PDB file of C-alpha atoms in Angstrom:
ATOM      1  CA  UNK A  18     -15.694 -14.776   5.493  1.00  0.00           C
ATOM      2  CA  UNK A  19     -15.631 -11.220   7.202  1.00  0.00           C
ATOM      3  CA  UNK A  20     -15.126  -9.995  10.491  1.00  0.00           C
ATOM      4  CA  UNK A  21     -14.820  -6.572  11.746  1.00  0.00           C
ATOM      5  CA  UNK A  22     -13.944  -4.685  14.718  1.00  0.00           C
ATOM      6  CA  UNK A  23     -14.194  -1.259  15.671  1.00  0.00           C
ATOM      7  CA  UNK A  24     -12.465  -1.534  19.081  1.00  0.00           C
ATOM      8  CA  UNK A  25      -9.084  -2.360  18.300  1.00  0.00           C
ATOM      9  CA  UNK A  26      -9.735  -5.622  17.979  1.00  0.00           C
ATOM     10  CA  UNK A  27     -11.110  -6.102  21.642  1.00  0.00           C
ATOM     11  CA  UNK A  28     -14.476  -7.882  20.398  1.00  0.00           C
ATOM     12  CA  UNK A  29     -15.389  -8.949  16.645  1.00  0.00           C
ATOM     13  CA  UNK A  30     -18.030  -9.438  14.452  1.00  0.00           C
ATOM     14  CA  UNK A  31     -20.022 -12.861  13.533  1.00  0.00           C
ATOM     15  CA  UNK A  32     -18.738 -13.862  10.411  1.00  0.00           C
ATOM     16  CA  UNK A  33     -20.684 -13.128   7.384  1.00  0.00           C
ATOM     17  CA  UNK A  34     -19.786 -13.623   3.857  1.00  0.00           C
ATOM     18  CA  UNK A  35     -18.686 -11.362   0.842  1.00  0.00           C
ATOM     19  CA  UNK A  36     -22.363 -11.640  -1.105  1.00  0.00           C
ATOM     20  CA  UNK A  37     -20.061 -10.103  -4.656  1.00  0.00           C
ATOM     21  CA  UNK A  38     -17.728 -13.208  -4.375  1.00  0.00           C
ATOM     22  CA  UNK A  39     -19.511 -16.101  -6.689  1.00  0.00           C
ATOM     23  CA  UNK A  40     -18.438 -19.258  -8.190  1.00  0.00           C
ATOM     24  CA  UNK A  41     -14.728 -19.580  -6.848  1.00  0.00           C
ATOM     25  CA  UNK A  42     -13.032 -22.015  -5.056  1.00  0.00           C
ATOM     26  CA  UNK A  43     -10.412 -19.342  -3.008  1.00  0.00           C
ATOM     27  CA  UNK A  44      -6.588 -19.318  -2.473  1.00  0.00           C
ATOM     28  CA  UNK A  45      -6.384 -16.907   0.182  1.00  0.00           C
ATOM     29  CA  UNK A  46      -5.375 -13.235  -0.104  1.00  0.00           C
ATOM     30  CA  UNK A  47      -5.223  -9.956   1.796  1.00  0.00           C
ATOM     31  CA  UNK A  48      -6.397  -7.237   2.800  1.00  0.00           C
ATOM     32  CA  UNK A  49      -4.823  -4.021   2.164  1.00  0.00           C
ATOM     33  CA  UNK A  50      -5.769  -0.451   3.630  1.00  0.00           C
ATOM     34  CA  UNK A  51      -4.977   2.289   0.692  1.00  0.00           C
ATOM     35  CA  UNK A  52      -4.039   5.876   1.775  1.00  0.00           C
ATOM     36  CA  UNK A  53      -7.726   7.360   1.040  1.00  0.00           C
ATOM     37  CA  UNK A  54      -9.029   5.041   3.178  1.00  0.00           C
ATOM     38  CA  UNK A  55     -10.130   2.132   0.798  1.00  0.00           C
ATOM     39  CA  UNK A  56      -9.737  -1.382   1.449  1.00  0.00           C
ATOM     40  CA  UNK A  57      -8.917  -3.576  -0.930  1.00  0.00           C
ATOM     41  CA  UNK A  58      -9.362  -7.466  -0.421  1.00  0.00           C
ATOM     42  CA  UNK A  59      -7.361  -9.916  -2.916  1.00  0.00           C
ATOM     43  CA  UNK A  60      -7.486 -13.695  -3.787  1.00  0.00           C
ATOM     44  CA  UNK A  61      -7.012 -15.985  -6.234  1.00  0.00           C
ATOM     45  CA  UNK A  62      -9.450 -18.538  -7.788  1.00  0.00           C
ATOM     46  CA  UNK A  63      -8.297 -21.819  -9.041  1.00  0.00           C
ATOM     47  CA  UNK A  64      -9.284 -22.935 -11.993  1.00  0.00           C
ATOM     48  CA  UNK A  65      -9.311 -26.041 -14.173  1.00  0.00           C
ATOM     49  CA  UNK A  66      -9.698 -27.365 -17.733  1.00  0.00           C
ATOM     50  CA  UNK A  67      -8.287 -31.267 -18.785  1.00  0.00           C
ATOM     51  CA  UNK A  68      -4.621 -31.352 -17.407  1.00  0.00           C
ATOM     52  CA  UNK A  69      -4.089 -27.317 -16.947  1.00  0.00           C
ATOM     53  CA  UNK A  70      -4.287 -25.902 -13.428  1.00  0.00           C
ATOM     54  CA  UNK A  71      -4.240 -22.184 -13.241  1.00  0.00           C
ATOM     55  CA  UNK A  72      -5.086 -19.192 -10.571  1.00  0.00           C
ATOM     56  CA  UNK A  73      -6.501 -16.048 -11.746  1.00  0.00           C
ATOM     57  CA  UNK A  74      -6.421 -12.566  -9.094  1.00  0.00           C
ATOM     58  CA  UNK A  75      -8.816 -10.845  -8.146  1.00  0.00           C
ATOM     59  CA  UNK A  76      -9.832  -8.467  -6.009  1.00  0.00           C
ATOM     60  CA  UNK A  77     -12.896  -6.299  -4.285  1.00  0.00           C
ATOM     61  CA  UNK A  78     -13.115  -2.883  -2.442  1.00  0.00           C
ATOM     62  CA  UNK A  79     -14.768  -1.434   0.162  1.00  0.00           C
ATOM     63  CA  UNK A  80     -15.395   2.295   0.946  1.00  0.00           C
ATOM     64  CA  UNK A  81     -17.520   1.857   4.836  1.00  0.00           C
ATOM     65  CA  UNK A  82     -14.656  -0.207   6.370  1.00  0.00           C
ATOM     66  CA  UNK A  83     -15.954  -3.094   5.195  1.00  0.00           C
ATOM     67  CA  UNK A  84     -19.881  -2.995   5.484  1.00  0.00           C
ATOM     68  CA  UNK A  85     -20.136  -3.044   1.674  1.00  0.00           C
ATOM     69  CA  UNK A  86     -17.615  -4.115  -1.571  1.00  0.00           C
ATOM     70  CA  UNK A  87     -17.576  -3.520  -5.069  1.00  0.00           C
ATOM     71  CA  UNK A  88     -18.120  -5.715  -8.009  1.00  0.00           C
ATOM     72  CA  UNK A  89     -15.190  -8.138  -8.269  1.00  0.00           C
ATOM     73  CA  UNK A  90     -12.577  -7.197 -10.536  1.00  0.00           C
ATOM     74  CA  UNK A  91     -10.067  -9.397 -12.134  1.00  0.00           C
ATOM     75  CA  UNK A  92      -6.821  -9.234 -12.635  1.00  0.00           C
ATOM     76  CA  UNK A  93      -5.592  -8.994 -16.476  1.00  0.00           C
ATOM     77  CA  UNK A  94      -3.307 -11.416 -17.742  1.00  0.00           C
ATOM     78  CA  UNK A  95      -2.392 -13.305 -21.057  1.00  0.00           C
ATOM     79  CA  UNK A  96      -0.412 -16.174 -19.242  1.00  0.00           C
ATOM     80  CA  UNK A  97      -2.013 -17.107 -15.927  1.00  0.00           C
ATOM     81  CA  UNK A  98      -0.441 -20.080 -14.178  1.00  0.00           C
ATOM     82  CA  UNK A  99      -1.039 -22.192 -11.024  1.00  0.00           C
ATOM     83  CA  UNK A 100       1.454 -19.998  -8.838  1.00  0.00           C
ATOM     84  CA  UNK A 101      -0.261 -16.895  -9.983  1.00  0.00           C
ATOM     85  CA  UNK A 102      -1.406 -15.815  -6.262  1.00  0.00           C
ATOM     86  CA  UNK A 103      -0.533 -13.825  -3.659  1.00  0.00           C
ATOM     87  CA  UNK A 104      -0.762 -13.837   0.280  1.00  0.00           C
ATOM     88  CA  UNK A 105       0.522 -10.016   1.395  1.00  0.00           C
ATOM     89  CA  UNK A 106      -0.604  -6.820   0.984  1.00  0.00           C
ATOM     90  CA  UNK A 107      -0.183  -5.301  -2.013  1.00  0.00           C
ATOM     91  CA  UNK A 108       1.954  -2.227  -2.326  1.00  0.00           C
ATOM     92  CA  UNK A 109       0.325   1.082  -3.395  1.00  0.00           C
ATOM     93  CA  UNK A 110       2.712   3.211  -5.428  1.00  0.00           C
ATOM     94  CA  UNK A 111      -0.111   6.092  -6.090  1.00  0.00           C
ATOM     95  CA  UNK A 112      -3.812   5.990  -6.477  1.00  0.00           C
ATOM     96  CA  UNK A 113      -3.856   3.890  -9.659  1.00  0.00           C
ATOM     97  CA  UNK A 114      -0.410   1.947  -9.169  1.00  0.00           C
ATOM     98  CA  UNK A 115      -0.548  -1.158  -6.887  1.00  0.00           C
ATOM     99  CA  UNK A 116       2.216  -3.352  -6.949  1.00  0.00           C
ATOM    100  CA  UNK A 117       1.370  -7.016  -6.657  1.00  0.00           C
ATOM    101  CA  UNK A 118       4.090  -9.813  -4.982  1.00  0.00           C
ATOM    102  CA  UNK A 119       2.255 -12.698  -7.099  1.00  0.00           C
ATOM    103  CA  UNK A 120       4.400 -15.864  -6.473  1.00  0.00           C
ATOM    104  CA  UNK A 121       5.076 -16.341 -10.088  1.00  0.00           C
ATOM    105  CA  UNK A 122       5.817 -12.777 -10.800  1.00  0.00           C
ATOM    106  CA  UNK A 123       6.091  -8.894  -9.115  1.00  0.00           C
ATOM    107  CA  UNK A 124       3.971  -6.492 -11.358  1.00  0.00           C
ATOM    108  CA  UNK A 125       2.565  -3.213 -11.163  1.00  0.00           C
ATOM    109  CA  UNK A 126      -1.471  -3.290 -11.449  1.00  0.00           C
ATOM    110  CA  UNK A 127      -2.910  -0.133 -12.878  1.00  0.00           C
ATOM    111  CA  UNK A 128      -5.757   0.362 -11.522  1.00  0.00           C
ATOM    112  CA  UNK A 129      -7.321   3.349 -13.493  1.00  0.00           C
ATOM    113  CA  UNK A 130      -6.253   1.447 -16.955  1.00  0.00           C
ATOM    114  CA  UNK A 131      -6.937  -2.197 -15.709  1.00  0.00           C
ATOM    115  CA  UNK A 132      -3.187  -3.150 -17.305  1.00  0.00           C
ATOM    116  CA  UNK A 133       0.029  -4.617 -16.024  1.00  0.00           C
ATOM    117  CA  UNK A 134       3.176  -3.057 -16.545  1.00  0.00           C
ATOM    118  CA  UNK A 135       6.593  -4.567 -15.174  1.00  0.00           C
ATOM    119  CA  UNK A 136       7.833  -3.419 -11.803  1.00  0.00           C
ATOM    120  CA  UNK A 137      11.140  -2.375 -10.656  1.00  0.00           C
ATOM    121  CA  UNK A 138      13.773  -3.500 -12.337  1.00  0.00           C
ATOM    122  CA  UNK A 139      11.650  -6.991 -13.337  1.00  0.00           C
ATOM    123  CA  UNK A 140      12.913  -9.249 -11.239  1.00  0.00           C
ATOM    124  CA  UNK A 141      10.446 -11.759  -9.097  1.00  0.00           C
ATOM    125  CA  UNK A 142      10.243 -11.121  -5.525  1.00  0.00           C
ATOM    126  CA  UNK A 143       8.390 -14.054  -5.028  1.00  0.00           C
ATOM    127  CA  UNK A 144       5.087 -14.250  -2.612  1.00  0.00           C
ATOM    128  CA  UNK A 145       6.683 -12.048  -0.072  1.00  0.00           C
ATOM    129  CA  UNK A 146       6.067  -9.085   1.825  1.00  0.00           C
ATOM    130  CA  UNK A 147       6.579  -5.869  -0.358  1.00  0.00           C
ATOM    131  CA  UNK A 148       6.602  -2.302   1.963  1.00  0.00           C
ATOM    132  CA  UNK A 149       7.383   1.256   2.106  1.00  0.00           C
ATOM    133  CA  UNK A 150       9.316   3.044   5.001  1.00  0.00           C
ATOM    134  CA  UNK A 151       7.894   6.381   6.240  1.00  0.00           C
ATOM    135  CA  UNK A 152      11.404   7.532   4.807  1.00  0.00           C
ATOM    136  CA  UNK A 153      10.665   6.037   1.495  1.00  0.00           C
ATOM    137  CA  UNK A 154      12.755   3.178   0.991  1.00  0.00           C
ATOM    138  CA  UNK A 155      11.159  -0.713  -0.120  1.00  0.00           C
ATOM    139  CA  UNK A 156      11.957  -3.278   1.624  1.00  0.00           C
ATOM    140  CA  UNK A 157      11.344  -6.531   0.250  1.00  0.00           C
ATOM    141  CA  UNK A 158      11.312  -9.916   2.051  1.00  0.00           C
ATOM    142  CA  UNK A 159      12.595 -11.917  -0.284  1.00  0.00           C
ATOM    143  CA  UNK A 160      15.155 -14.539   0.660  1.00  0.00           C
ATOM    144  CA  UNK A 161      16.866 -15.418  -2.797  1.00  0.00           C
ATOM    145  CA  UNK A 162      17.966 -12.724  -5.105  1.00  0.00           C
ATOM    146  CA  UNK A 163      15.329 -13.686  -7.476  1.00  0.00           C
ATOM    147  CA  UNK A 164      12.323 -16.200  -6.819  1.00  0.00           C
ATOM    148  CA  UNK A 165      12.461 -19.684  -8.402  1.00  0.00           C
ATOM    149  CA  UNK A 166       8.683 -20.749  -9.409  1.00  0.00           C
ATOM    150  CA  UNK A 167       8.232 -23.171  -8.315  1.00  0.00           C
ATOM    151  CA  UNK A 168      10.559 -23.120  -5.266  1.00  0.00           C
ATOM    152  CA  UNK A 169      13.582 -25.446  -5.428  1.00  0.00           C
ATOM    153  CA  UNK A 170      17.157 -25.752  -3.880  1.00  0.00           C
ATOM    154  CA  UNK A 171      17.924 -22.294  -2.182  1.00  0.00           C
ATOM    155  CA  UNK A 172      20.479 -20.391  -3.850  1.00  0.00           C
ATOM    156  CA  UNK A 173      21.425 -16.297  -4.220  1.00  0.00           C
ATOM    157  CA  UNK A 174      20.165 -16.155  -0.539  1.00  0.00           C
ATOM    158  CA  UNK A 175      19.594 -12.302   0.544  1.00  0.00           C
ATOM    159  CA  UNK A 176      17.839 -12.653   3.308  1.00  0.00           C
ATOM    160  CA  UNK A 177      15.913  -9.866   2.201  1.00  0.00           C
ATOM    161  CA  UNK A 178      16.510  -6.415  -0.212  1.00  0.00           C
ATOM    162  CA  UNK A 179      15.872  -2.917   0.210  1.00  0.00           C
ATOM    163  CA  UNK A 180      15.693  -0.271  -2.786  1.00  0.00           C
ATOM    164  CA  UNK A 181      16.231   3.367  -2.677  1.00  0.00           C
ATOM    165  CA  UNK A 182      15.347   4.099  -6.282  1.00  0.00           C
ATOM    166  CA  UNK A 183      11.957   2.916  -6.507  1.00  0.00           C
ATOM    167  CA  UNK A 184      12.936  -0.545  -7.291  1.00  0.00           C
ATOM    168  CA  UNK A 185      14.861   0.261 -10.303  1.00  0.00           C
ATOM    169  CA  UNK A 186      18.412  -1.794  -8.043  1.00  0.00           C
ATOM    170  CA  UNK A 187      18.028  -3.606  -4.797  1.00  0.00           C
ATOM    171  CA  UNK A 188      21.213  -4.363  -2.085  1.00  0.00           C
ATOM    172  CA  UNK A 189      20.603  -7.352  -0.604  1.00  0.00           C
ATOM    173  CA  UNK A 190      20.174  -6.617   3.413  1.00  0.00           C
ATOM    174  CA  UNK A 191      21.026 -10.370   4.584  1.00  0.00           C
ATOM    175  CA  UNK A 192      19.197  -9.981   7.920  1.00  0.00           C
ATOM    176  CA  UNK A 193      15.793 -11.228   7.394  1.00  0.00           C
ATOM    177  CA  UNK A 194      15.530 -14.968   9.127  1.00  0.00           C
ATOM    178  CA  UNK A 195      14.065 -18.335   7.456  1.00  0.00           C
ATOM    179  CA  UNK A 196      11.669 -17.473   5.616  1.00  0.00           C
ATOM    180  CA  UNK A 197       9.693 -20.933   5.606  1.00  0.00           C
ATOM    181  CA  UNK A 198       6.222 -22.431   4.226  1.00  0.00           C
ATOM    182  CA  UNK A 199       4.221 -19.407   5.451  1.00  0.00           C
ATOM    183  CA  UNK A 200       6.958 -17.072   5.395  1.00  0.00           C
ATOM    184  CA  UNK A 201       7.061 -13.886   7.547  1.00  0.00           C
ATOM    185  CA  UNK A 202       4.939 -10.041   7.756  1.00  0.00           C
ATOM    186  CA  UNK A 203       6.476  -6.918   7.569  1.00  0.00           C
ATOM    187  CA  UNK A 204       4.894  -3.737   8.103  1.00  0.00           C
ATOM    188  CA  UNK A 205       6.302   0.146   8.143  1.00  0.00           C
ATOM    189  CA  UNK A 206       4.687   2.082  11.345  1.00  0.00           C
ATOM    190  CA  UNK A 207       3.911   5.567  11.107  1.00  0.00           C
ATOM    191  CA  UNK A 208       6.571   6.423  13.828  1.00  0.00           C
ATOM    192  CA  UNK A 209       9.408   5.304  11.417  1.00  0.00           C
ATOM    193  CA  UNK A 210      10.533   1.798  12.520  1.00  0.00           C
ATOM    194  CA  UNK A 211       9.789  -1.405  10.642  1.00  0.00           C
ATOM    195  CA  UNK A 212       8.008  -4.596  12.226  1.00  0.00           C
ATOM    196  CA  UNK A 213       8.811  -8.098  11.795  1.00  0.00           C
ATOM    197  CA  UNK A 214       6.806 -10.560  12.273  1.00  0.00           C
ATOM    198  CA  UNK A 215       8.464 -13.842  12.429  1.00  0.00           C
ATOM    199  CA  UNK A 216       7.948 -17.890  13.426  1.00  0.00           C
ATOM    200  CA  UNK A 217       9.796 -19.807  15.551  1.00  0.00           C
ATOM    201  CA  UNK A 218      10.248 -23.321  14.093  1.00  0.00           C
ATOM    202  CA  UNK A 219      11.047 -26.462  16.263  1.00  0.00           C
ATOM    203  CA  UNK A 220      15.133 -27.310  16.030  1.00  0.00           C
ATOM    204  CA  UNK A 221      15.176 -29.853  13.191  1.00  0.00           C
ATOM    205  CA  UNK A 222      11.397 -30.180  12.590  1.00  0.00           C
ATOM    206  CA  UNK A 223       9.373 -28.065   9.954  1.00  0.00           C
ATOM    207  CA  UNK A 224       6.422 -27.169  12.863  1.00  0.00           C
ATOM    208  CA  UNK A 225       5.678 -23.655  13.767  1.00  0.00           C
ATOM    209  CA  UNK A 226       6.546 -23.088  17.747  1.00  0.00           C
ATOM    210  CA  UNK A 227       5.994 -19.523  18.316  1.00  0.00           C
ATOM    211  CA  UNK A 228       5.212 -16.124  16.827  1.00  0.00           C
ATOM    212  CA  UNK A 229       7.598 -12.875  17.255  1.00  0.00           C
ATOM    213  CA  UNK A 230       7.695  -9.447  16.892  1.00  0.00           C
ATOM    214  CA  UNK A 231      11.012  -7.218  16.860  1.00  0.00           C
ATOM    215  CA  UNK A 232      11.628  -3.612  15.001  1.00  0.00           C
ATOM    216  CA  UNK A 233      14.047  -2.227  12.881  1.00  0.00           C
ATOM    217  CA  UNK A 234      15.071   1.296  13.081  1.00  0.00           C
ATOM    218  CA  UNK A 235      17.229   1.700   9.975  1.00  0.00           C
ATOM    219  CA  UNK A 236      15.255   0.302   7.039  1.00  0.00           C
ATOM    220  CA  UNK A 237      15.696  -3.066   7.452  1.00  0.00           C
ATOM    221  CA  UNK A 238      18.984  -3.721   7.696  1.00  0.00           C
ATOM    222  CA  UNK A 239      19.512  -4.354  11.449  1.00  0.00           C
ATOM    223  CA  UNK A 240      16.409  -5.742  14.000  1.00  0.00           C
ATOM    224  CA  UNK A 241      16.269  -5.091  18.044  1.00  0.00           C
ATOM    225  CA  UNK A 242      16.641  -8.796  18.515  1.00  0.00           C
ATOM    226  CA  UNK A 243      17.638  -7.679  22.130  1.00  0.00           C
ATOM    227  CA  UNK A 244      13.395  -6.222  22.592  1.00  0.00           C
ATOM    228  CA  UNK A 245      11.796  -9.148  20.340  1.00  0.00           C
ATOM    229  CA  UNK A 246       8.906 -10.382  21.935  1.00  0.00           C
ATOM    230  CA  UNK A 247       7.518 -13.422  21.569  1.00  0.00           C
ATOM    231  CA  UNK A 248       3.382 -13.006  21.063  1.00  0.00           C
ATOM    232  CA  UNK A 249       2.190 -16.553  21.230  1.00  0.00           C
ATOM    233  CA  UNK A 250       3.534 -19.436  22.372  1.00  0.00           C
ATOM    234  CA  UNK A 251       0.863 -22.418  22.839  1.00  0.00           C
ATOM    235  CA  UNK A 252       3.506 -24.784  23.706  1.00  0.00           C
ATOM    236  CA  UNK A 253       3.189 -27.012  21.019  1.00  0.00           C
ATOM    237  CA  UNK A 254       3.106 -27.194  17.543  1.00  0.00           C
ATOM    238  CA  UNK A 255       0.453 -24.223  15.838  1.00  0.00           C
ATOM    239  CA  UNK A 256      -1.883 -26.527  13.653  1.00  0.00           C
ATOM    240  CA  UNK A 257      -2.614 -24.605  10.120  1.00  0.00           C
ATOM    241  CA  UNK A 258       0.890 -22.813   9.457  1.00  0.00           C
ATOM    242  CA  UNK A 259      -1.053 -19.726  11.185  1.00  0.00           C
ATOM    243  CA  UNK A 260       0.497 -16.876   8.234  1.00  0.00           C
ATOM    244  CA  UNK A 261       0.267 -14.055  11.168  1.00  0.00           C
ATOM    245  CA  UNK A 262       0.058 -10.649  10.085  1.00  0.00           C
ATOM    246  CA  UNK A 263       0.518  -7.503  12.184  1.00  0.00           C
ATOM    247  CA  UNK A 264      -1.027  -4.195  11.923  1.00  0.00           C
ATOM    248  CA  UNK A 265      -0.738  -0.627  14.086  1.00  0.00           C
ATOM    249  CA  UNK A 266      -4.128  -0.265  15.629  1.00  0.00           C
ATOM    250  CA  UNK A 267      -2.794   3.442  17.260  1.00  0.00           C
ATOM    251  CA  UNK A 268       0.223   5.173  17.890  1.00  0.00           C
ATOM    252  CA  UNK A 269       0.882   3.033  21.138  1.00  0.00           C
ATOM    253  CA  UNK A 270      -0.572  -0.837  20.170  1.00  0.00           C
ATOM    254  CA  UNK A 271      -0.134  -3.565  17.559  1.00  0.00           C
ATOM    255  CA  UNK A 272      -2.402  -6.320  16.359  1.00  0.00           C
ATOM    256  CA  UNK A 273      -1.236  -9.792  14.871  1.00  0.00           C
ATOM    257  CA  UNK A 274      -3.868 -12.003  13.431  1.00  0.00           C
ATOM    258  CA  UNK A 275      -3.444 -15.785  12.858  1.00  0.00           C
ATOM    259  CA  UNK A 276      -5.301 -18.879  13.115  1.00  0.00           C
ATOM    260  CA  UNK A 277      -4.034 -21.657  15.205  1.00  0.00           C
ATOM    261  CA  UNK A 278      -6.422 -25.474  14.415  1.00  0.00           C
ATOM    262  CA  UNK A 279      -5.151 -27.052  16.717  1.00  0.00           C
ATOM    263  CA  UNK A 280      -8.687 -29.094  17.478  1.00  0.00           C
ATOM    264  CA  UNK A 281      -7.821 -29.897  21.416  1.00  0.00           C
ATOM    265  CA  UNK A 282      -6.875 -25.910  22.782  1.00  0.00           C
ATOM    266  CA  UNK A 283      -9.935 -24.262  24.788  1.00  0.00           C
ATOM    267  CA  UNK A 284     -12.503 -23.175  22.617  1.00  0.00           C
ATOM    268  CA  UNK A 285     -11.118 -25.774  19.387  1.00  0.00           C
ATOM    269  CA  UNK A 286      -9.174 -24.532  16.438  1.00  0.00           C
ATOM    270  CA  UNK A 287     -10.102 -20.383  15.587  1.00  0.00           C
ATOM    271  CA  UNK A 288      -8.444 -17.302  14.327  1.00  0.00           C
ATOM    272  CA  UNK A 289      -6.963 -15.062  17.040  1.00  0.00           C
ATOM    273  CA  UNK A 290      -5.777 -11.540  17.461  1.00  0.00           C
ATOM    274  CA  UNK A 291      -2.991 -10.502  19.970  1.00  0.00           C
ATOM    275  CA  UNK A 292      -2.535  -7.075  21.247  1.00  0.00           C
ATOM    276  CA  UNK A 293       0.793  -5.715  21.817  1.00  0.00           C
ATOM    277  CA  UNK A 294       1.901  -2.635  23.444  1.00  0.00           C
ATOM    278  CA  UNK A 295       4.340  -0.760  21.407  1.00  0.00           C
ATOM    279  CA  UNK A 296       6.393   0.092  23.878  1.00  0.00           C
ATOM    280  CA  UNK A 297       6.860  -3.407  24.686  1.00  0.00           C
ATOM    281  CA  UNK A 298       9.424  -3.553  21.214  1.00  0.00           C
ATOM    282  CA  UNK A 299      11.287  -0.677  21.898  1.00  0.00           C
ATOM    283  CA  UNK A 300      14.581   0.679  23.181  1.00  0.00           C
ATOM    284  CA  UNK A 301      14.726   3.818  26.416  1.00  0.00           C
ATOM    285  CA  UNK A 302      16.451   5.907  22.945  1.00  0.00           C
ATOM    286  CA  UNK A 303      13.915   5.138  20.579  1.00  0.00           C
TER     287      UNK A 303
END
């Protein structure tokens, strides 16, 4: 289902499906918003034959903000499995290279030659956020060195990695928190700084308690935890595991999506979009 705004996120859309999506039962994506302007929407479809469970990518784009999408495309590989799915943006390199944080594997999809070629130094990130900084480093938010599929005992905990040479060698930046079931956002603004977007979890419980937002003004490897501000805060457990995700409407506002089912709030369970002035995050010297 689709929604769009064209106010900042003020006042949406009715909900209307993707008519070129057919014949899939969907693990949920992302959308991604490519430098010319494209957006490119990404899921998975499961799939099933006897006792063999597998997900296969795909993914759509749109040209008029989202009025109308291409044909979907798929994904091309010889050795699909069931953890072969993502739930981040993907991370253009150029106009044909996208790279793809698939939780069984980190690969670069080109797009002009429909082929995947390793990324990086080859290592998987796991399903985790994958950016760019304005200055050009990646930051990854991966919280082992290299992702176990499927997830087991922590161990080689990072707390995160950053990359100066494309991906070729990551340092591990150990400042990322608990990364969790539905993990954490990160996006690069076009000022410079980096955005977190995190979840409180209850002391000793797995439930999600509240969502923040704090920057980082050197790549990723120290966060304002003195400006983080808390964005929602129900006062109970959020019903659904939520996955918020944060964009920069304009040079002075954010925007954090997430769904919340909790069926007894006001209105019944819903996805919701908080506002958040800018300034709000930031220090009197930055």
């Amino acid at each position: 289902m689709l929604a769009r705004s064209t106010d900042g996120g003020l006042t949406w859309s009715a909900c209307q499906s993707i008519p070129t999506i057919k014949e899939c039962s969907i693990y949920p994506g992302s959308l991604t918003t490519l430098k010319n302007g494209e957006i490119v929407l990404h899921w998975s479809c499961y799939r099933v034959e006897g006792t063999r469970r597998w997900r296969v990518p795909q993914f759509c784009t749109s040209k008029d903000h989202g009025v109308t999408w291409s044909p979907v495309t798929e994904i091309p590989l010889d050795d699909y499995t069931n953890y072969t799915c993502l739930r981040h943006p993907i991370l253009e390199l150029d106009a044909n290279r996208w790279v793809c944080p698939f939780y069984d594997r980190t690969v670069i999809y080109n797009r002009s030659k429909n082929m995947i070629t390793p990324f990086g130094d080859g290592r998987n990130h796991g399903m985790v956020p994958l950016i760019r900084t304005n200055q050009g480093t990646l930051i990854s938010g991966a919280p082992q060195n290299e992702a176990p599929v499927p997830s087991g005992k922590p161990g080689n905990m990072v707390y995160g990695l950053r990359s100066n040479d494309q991906g070729q060698s990551w340092q591990p930046l150990q400042s990322l928190p608990y990364f969790g079931v539905a993990g954490y956002d990160l996006a690069a603004l076009k000022q410079g700084p980096v955005v977190l977007t995190s979840i409180l979890y209850g002391v000793g419980r797995d439930d999600e308690w509240a969502y923040e937002l704090q920057l980082s003004h050197d790549a990723g490897r120290t966060w304002d935890k003195d400006h983080a501000v808390i964005i929602y805060n129900p006062g109970r457990p959020i019903k659904g595991r939520g996955w918020p995700r944060t964009v920069q409407i304009d040079d002075k506002t954010l925007g954090t999506l997430f769904y919340d089912l909790d069926p007894h709030q006001t209105g019944g369970p819903g996805v919701f979009f908080v506002r958040t002035p800018l300034a709000a995050l930031q220090t009197d010297e930055h």
